[in-house]
mmCIF file of C-alpha atoms in Angstrom:
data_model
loop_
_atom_site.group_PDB
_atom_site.id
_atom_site.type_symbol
_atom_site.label_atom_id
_atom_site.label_comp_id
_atom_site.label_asym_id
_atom_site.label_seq_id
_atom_site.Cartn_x
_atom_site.Cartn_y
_atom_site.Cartn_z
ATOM 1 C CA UNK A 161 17.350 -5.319 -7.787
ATOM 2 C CA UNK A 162 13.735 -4.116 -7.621
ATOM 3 C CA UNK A 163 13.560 -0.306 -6.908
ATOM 4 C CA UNK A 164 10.843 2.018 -7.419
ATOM 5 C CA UNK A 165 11.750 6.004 -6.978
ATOM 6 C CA UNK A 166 8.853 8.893 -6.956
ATOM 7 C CA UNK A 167 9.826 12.367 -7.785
ATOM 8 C CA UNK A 168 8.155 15.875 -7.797
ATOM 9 C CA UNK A 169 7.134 18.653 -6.424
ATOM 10 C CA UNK A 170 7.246 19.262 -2.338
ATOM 11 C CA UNK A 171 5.328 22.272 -2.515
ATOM 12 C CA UNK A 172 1.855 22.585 -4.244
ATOM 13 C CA UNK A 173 -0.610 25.935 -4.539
ATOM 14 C CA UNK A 174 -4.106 25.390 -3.919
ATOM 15 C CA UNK A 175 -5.969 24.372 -6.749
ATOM 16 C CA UNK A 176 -2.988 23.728 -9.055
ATOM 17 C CA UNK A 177 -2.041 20.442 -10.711
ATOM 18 C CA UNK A 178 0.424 17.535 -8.586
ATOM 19 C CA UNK A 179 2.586 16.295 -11.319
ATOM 20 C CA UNK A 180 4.894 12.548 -9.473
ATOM 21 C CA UNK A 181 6.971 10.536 -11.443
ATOM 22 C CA UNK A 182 7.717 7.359 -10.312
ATOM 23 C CA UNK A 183 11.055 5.906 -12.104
ATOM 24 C CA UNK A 184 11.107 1.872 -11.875
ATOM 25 C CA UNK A 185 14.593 -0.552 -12.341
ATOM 26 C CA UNK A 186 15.059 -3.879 -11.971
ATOM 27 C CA UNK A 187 11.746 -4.888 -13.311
ATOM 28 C CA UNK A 188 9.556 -3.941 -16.840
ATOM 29 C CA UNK A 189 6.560 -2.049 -16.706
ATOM 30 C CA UNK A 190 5.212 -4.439 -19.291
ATOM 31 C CA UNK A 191 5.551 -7.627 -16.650
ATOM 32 C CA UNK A 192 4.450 -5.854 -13.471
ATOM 33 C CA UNK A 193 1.431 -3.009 -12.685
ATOM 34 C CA UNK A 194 1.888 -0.315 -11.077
ATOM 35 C CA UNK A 195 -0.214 1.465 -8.104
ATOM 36 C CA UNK A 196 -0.305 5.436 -6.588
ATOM 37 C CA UNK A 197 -1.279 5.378 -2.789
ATOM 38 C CA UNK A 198 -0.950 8.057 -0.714
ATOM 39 C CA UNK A 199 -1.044 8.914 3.115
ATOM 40 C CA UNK A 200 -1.711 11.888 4.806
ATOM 41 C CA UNK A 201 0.503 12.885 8.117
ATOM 42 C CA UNK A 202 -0.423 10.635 10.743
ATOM 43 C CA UNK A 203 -3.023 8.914 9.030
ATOM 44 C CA UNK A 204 -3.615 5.538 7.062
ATOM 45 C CA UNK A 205 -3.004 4.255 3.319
ATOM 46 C CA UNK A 206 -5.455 5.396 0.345
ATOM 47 C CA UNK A 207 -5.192 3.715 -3.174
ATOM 48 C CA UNK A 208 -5.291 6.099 -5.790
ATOM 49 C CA UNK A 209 -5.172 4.269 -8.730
ATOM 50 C CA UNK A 210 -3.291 1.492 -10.883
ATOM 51 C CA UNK A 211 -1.666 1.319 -14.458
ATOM 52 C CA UNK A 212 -1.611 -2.152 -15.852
ATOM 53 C CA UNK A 213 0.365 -3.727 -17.953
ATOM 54 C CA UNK A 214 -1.576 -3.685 -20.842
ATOM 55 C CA UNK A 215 -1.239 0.157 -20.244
ATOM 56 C CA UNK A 216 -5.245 0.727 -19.395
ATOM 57 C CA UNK A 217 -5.846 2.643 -16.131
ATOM 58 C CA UNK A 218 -7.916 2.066 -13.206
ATOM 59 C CA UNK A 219 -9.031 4.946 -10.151
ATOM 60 C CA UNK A 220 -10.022 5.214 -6.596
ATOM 61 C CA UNK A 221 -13.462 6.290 -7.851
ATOM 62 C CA UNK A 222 -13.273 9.926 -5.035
ATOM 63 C CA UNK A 223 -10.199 10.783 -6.863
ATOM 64 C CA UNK A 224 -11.402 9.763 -9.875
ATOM 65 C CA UNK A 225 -12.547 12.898 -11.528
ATOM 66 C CA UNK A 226 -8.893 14.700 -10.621
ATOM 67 C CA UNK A 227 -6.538 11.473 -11.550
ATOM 68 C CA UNK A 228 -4.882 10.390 -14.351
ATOM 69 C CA UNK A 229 -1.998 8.154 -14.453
ATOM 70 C CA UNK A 230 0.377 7.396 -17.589
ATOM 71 C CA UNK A 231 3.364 5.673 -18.780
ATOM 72 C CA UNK A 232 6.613 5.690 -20.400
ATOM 73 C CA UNK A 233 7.754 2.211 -20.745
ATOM 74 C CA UNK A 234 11.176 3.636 -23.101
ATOM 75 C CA UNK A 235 11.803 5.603 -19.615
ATOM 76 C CA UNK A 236 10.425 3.163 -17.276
ATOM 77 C CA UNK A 237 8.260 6.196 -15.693
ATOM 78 C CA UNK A 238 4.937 6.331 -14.536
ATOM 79 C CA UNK A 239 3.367 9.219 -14.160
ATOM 80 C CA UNK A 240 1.081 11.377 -11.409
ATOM 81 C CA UNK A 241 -1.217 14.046 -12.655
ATOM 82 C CA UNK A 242 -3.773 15.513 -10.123
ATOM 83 C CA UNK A 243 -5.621 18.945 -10.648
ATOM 84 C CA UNK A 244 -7.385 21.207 -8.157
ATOM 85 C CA UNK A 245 -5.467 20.793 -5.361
ATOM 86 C CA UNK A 246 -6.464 20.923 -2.119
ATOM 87 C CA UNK A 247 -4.937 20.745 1.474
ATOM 88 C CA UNK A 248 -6.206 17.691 2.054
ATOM 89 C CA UNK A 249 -4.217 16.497 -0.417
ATOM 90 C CA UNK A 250 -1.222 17.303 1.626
ATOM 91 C CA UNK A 251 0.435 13.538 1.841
ATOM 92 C CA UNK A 252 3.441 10.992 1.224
ATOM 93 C CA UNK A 253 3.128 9.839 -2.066
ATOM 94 C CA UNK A 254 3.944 5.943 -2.947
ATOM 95 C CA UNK A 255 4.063 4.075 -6.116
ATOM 96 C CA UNK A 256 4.413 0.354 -5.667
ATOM 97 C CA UNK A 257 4.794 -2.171 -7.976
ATOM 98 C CA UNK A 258 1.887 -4.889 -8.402
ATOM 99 C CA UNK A 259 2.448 -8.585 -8.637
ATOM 100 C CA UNK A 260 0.275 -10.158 -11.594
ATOM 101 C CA UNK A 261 -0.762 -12.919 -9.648
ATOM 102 C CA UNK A 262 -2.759 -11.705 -6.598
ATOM 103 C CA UNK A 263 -2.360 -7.967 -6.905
ATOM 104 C CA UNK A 264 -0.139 -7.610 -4.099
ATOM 105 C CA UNK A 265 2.125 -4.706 -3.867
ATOM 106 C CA UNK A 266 5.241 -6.145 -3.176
ATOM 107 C CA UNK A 267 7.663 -3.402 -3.856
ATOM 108 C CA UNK A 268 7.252 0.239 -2.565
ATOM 109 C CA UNK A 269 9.158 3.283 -3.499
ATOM 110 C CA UNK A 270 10.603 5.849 -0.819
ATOM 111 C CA UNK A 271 7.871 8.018 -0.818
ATOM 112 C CA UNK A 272 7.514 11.563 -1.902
ATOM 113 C CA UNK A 273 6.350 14.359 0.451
ATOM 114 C CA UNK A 274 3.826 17.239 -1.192
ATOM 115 C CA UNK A 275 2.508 19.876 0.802
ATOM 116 C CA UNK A 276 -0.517 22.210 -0.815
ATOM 117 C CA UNK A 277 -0.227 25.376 0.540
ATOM 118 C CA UNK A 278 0.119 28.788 -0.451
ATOM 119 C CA UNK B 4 -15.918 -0.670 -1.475
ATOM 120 C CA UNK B 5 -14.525 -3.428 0.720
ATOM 121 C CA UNK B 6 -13.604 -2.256 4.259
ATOM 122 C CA UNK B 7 -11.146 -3.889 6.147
ATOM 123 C CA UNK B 8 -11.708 -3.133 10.010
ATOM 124 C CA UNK B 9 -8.364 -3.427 12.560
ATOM 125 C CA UNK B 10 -7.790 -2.040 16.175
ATOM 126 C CA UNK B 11 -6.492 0.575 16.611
ATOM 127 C CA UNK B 12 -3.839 -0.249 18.755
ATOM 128 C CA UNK B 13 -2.247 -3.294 20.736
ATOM 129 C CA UNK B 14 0.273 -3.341 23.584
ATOM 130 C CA UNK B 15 2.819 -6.342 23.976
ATOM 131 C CA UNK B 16 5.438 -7.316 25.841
ATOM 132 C CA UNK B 17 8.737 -8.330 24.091
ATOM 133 C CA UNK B 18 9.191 -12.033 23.828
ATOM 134 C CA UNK B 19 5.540 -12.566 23.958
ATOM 135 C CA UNK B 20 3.056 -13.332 20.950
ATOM 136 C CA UNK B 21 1.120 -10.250 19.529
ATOM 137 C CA UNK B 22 -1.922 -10.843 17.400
ATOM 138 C CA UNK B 23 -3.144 -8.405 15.223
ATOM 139 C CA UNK B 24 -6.695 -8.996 13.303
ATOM 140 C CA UNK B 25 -8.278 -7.699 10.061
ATOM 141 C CA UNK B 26 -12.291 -8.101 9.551
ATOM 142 C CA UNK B 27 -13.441 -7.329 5.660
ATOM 143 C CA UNK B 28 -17.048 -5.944 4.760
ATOM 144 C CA UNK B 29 -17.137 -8.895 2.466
ATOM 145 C CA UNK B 30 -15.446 -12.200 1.279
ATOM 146 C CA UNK B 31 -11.766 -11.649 0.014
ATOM 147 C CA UNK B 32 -11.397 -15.196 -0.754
ATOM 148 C CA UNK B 33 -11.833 -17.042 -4.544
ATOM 149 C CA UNK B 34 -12.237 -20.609 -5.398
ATOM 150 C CA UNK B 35 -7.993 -20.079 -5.121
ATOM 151 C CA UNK B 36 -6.892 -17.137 -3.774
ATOM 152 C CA UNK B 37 -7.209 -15.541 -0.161
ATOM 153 C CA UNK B 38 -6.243 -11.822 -1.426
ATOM 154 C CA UNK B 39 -5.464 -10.288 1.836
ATOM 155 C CA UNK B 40 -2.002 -9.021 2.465
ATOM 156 C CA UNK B 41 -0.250 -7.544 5.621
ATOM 157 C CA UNK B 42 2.645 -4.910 5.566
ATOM 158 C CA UNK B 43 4.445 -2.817 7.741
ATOM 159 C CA UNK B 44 5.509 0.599 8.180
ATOM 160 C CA UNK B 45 7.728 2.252 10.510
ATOM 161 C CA UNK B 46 7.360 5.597 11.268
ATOM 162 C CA UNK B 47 8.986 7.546 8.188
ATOM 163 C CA UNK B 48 9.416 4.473 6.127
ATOM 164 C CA UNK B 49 7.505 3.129 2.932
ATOM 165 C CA UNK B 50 5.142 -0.008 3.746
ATOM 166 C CA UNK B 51 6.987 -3.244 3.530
ATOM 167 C CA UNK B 52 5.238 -6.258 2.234
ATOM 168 C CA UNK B 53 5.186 -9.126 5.503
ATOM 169 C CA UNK B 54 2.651 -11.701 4.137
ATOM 170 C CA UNK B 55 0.782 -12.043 0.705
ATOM 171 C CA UNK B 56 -2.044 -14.047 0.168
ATOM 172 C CA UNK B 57 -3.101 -14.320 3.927
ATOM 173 C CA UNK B 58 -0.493 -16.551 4.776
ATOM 174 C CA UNK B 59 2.797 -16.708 2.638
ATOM 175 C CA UNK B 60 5.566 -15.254 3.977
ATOM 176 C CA UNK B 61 7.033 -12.326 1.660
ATOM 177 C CA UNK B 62 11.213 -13.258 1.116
ATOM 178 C CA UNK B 63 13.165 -11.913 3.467
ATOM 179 C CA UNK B 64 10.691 -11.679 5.935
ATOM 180 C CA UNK B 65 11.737 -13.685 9.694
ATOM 181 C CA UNK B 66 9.835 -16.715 10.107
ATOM 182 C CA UNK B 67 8.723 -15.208 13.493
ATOM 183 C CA UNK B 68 5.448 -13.408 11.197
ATOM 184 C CA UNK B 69 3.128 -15.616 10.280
ATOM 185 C CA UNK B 70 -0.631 -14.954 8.713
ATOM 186 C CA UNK B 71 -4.194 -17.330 8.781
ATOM 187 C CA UNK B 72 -7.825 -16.600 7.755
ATOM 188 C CA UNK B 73 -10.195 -16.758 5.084
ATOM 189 C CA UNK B 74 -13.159 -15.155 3.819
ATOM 190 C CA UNK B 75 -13.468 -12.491 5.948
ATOM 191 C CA UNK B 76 -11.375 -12.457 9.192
ATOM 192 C CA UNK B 77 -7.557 -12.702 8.822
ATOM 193 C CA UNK B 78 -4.412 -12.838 11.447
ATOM 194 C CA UNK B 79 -1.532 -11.790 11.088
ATOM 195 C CA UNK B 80 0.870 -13.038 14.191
ATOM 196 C CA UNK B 81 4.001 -12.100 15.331
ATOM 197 C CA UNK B 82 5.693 -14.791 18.034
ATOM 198 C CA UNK B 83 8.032 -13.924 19.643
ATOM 199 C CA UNK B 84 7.816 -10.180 19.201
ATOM 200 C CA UNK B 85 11.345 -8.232 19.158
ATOM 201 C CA UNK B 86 11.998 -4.639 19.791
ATOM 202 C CA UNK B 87 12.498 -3.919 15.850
ATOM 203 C CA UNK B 88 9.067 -5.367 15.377
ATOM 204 C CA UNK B 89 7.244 -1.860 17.272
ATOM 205 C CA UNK B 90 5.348 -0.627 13.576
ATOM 206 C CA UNK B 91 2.115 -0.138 12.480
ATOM 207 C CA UNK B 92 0.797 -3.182 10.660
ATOM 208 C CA UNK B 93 -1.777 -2.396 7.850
ATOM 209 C CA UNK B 94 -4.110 -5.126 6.216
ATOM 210 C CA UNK B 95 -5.327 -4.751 2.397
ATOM 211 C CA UNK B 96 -7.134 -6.736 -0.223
ATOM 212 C CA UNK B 97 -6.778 -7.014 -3.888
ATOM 213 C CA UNK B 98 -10.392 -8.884 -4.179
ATOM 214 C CA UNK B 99 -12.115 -5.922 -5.605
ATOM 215 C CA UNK B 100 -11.264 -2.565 -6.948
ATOM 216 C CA UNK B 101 -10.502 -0.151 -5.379
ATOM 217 C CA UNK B 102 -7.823 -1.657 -3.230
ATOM 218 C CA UNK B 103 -8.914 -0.935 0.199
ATOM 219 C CA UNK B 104 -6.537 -0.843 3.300
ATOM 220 C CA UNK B 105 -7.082 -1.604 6.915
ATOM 221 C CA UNK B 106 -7.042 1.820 9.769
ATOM 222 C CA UNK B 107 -3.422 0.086 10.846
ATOM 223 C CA UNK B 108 -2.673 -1.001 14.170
ATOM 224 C CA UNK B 109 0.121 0.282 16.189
ATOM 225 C CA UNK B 110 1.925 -2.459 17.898
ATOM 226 C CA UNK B 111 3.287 -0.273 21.582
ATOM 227 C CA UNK B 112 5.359 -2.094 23.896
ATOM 228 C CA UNK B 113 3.447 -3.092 27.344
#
Protein backbone atom coordinates (compact mmCIF):
# COMPACT_ATOMS: atom_id res chain seq x y z
CA UNK A 1 0.00 0.00 0.00
CA UNK A 2 1.28 3.34 -1.33
CA UNK A 3 1.46 5.99 1.50
CA UNK A 4 3.30 9.09 1.64
CA UNK A 5 3.41 10.98 5.29
CA UNK A 6 4.94 14.75 5.73
CA UNK A 7 6.09 15.80 9.09
CA UNK A 8 7.37 19.06 10.78
CA UNK A 9 7.01 21.95 12.24
CA UNK A 10 3.33 23.80 12.58
CA UNK A 11 4.74 26.88 13.74
CA UNK A 12 7.54 28.86 11.90
CA UNK A 13 9.31 32.47 12.99
CA UNK A 14 9.78 34.86 10.35
CA UNK A 15 12.79 34.49 8.54
CA UNK A 16 13.81 31.11 10.01
CA UNK A 17 14.35 27.86 8.12
CA UNK A 18 10.98 25.21 7.29
CA UNK A 19 12.54 21.90 7.81
CA UNK A 20 9.31 18.75 6.24
CA UNK A 21 10.03 15.33 6.06
CA UNK A 22 8.09 13.36 4.00
CA UNK A 23 8.35 9.44 5.04
CA UNK A 24 7.30 7.11 1.91
CA UNK A 25 6.08 3.02 2.22
CA UNK A 26 4.91 0.87 -0.10
CA UNK A 27 7.03 2.10 -2.89
CA UNK A 28 11.19 2.86 -3.34
CA UNK A 29 12.44 6.15 -3.74
CA UNK A 30 14.78 4.70 -6.32
CA UNK A 31 11.58 3.58 -8.72
CA UNK A 32 9.38 6.64 -8.19
CA UNK A 33 10.23 10.76 -7.89
CA UNK A 34 9.15 12.65 -5.59
CA UNK A 35 7.46 16.34 -5.66
CA UNK A 36 6.91 19.33 -2.70
CA UNK A 37 3.72 21.45 -3.54
CA UNK A 38 2.24 23.60 -1.35
CA UNK A 39 -1.08 25.65 -0.93
CA UNK A 40 -1.81 28.53 0.88
CA UNK A 41 -5.39 28.82 2.88
CA UNK A 42 -7.97 29.16 0.41
CA UNK A 43 -5.88 29.32 -2.47
CA UNK A 44 -4.56 26.99 -5.37
CA UNK A 45 -1.58 24.35 -5.80
CA UNK A 46 2.21 25.62 -6.29
CA UNK A 47 5.02 23.09 -7.26
CA UNK A 48 7.95 23.56 -5.33
CA UNK A 49 10.25 21.27 -6.54
CA UNK A 50 11.05 17.46 -7.42
CA UNK A 51 13.77 14.84 -6.36
CA UNK A 52 14.33 12.21 -8.96
CA UNK A 53 15.29 9.07 -8.85
CA UNK A 54 18.60 9.36 -9.89
CA UNK A 55 18.72 11.62 -6.71
CA UNK A 56 19.38 15.12 -8.81
CA UNK A 57 16.96 17.94 -7.86
CA UNK A 58 14.83 20.19 -9.74
CA UNK A 59 12.97 23.86 -8.35
CA UNK A 60 10.07 26.08 -8.94
CA UNK A 61 12.58 28.67 -10.18
CA UNK A 62 10.67 31.78 -7.37
CA UNK A 63 11.51 29.40 -4.69
CA UNK A 64 14.48 28.49 -6.09
CA UNK A 65 17.02 30.52 -4.28
CA UNK A 66 15.35 29.35 -0.64
CA UNK A 67 14.77 25.42 -1.63
CA UNK A 68 16.59 22.52 -1.30
CA UNK A 69 15.27 19.12 -1.24
CA UNK A 70 17.23 15.78 -0.19
CA UNK A 71 16.99 12.19 0.39
CA UNK A 72 17.41 9.27 2.51
CA UNK A 73 16.65 6.27 0.53
CA UNK A 74 17.98 3.79 3.89
CA UNK A 75 14.96 5.85 5.64
CA UNK A 76 12.76 6.28 2.76
CA UNK A 77 12.64 10.22 3.70
CA UNK A 78 12.69 13.10 1.67
CA UNK A 79 13.45 16.06 2.92
CA UNK A 80 12.11 20.02 3.04
CA UNK A 81 14.56 22.74 3.75
CA UNK A 82 13.37 26.40 3.17
CA UNK A 83 15.16 29.54 4.72
CA UNK A 84 13.91 33.08 5.26
CA UNK A 85 10.62 32.55 5.99
CA UNK A 86 7.98 34.58 5.31
CA UNK A 87 4.13 34.78 5.94
CA UNK A 88 3.39 34.09 2.74
CA UNK A 89 4.77 31.02 3.17
CA UNK A 90 2.07 30.17 5.57
CA UNK A 91 0.55 26.85 3.66
CA UNK A 92 -0.39 22.97 3.58
CA UNK A 93 2.51 21.25 2.65
CA UNK A 94 2.26 18.02 0.17
CA UNK A 95 4.76 15.62 -1.06
CA UNK A 96 3.47 13.34 -3.76
CA UNK A 97 4.95 10.68 -5.37
CA UNK A 98 5.75 10.97 -9.29
CA UNK A 99 5.02 8.30 -11.81
CA UNK A 100 8.14 7.77 -14.24
CA UNK A 101 6.13 7.62 -17.14
CA UNK A 102 4.22 10.92 -17.59
CA UNK A 103 5.14 12.73 -14.41
CA UNK A 104 1.89 12.45 -12.89
CA UNK A 105 1.53 12.65 -9.22
CA UNK A 106 -0.43 9.86 -8.43
CA UNK A 107 -0.04 9.51 -4.75
CA UNK A 108 -0.35 12.45 -2.23
CA UNK A 109 0.50 12.54 1.38
CA UNK A 110 -1.92 14.07 4.14
CA UNK A 111 -0.58 17.29 4.13
CA UNK A 112 1.27 19.22 6.73
CA UNK A 113 0.05 22.61 8.06
CA UNK A 114 2.99 25.47 8.81
CA UNK A 115 2.12 28.73 9.95
CA UNK A 116 5.09 31.63 9.96
CA UNK A 117 4.39 33.82 12.54
CA UNK A 118 5.89 35.22 15.46
CA UNK B 1 6.09 28.74 -17.46
CA UNK B 2 3.04 26.97 -18.85
CA UNK B 3 -0.28 28.37 -17.54
CA UNK B 4 -3.17 26.39 -17.37
CA UNK B 5 -6.39 28.72 -17.33
CA UNK B 6 -9.90 27.16 -15.60
CA UNK B 7 -13.14 28.96 -14.34
CA UNK B 8 -13.43 29.76 -11.51
CA UNK B 9 -16.45 28.21 -10.61
CA UNK B 10 -19.42 26.05 -12.09
CA UNK B 11 -22.89 25.33 -10.69
CA UNK B 12 -24.70 21.90 -11.46
CA UNK B 13 -27.48 20.18 -10.68
CA UNK B 14 -27.16 16.57 -9.32
CA UNK B 15 -27.83 13.96 -11.91
CA UNK B 16 -26.85 16.28 -14.61
CA UNK B 17 -23.42 16.43 -16.61
CA UNK B 18 -20.84 19.08 -15.35
CA UNK B 19 -18.00 20.06 -17.60
CA UNK B 20 -15.09 21.54 -16.35
CA UNK B 21 -12.27 22.96 -18.93
CA UNK B 22 -8.50 23.61 -18.75
CA UNK B 23 -6.79 26.01 -21.54
CA UNK B 24 -2.66 25.79 -21.46
CA UNK B 25 -0.36 28.82 -22.59
CA UNK B 26 1.18 26.25 -24.83
CA UNK B 27 1.04 22.64 -26.29
CA UNK B 28 1.10 19.88 -23.50
CA UNK B 29 0.97 17.22 -26.00
CA UNK B 30 4.23 14.98 -27.52
CA UNK B 31 4.42 12.83 -30.51
CA UNK B 32 2.87 10.24 -27.46
CA UNK B 33 1.87 11.72 -24.55
CA UNK B 34 -1.03 14.28 -23.68
CA UNK B 35 0.58 15.31 -20.12
CA UNK B 36 -2.37 16.92 -18.60
CA UNK B 37 -3.83 15.46 -15.48
CA UNK B 38 -7.02 16.30 -13.39
CA UNK B 39 -7.38 15.79 -9.53
CA UNK B 40 -9.55 16.59 -6.88
CA UNK B 41 -9.61 18.03 -3.58
CA UNK B 42 -12.15 18.33 -1.02
CA UNK B 43 -12.04 20.86 1.32
CA UNK B 44 -9.34 19.68 4.01
CA UNK B 45 -8.21 16.77 1.98
CA UNK B 46 -4.91 16.09 -0.10
CA UNK B 47 -5.52 16.23 -4.06
CA UNK B 48 -6.59 12.92 -5.42
CA UNK B 49 -5.44 11.88 -8.80
CA UNK B 50 -9.02 11.47 -11.23
CA UNK B 51 -7.46 11.22 -14.75
CA UNK B 52 -3.75 11.02 -16.01
CA UNK B 53 -2.73 11.63 -19.31
CA UNK B 54 -5.90 13.66 -20.37
CA UNK B 55 -8.00 10.82 -20.53
CA UNK B 56 -7.15 7.57 -18.49
CA UNK B 57 -8.99 6.99 -15.69
CA UNK B 58 -6.74 6.79 -12.38
CA UNK B 59 -7.81 3.07 -10.47
CA UNK B 60 -10.34 3.39 -8.32
CA UNK B 61 -11.76 6.23 -9.80
CA UNK B 62 -15.98 5.74 -10.90
CA UNK B 63 -16.35 5.46 -14.47
CA UNK B 64 -18.80 8.44 -14.16
CA UNK B 65 -15.23 10.94 -14.69
CA UNK B 66 -14.08 10.92 -17.81
CA UNK B 67 -11.26 13.38 -19.56
CA UNK B 68 -10.63 14.52 -23.64
CA UNK B 69 -8.34 17.13 -25.29
CA UNK B 70 -5.13 17.69 -26.76
CA UNK B 71 -2.66 20.25 -27.30
CA UNK B 72 -3.98 22.86 -25.52
CA UNK B 73 -7.65 22.65 -24.35
CA UNK B 74 -8.62 19.66 -22.14
CA UNK B 75 -12.10 18.36 -20.41
CA UNK B 76 -12.50 16.80 -17.78
CA UNK B 77 -16.41 15.55 -17.41
CA UNK B 78 -18.30 14.33 -14.78
CA UNK B 79 -21.90 12.58 -15.96
CA UNK B 80 -23.98 12.05 -13.90
CA UNK B 81 -22.73 14.25 -11.09
CA UNK B 82 -23.46 12.89 -7.37
CA UNK B 83 -23.52 14.79 -4.19
CA UNK B 84 -19.90 13.35 -3.12
CA UNK B 85 -18.63 14.74 -6.37
CA UNK B 86 -19.06 18.84 -4.87
CA UNK B 87 -14.78 19.49 -4.91
CA UNK B 88 -12.61 21.65 -6.49
CA UNK B 89 -11.12 20.08 -9.59
CA UNK B 90 -7.52 21.29 -10.45
CA UNK B 91 -5.80 20.70 -13.95
CA UNK B 92 -1.80 20.32 -14.22
CA UNK B 93 0.80 19.41 -16.77
CA UNK B 94 4.01 17.59 -16.58
CA UNK B 95 5.08 18.93 -20.28
CA UNK B 96 7.57 21.35 -18.97
CA UNK B 97 9.21 22.22 -15.76
CA UNK B 98 8.01 23.71 -13.48
CA UNK B 99 4.84 21.75 -13.09
CA UNK B 100 2.19 24.27 -13.38
CA UNK B 101 -1.44 23.83 -11.98
CA UNK B 102 -4.75 25.16 -13.09
CA UNK B 103 -6.69 28.25 -10.54
CA UNK B 104 -9.23 25.08 -9.69
CA UNK B 105 -12.76 25.18 -10.23
CA UNK B 106 -15.28 24.74 -7.59
CA UNK B 107 -18.01 22.49 -8.69
CA UNK B 108 -21.41 24.24 -6.32
CA UNK B 109 -24.60 22.58 -6.56
CA UNK B 110 -27.35 24.67 -8.70
Amino acid sequence: QVQLKESGPGLVQPSQTLSLTCTVSGFSLTSYHVSWVRQPPGKGLEWMGVIWTGGSTAYNSLLKSRLSISRDISKSQVFLKMNSLQTEDTATYYCAREDGGSYVMDAWGQGASVTVSS
Amino acid sequence: DIVLTQSPALAVSLGQRATISCRASQSVSTSSYNLMHWYQQKPGQQPKLLIYDASNLASSIPARFSGSGSGTDFTLTINPVQADDIATYYCQQSRELPRTFGGGTKLELK
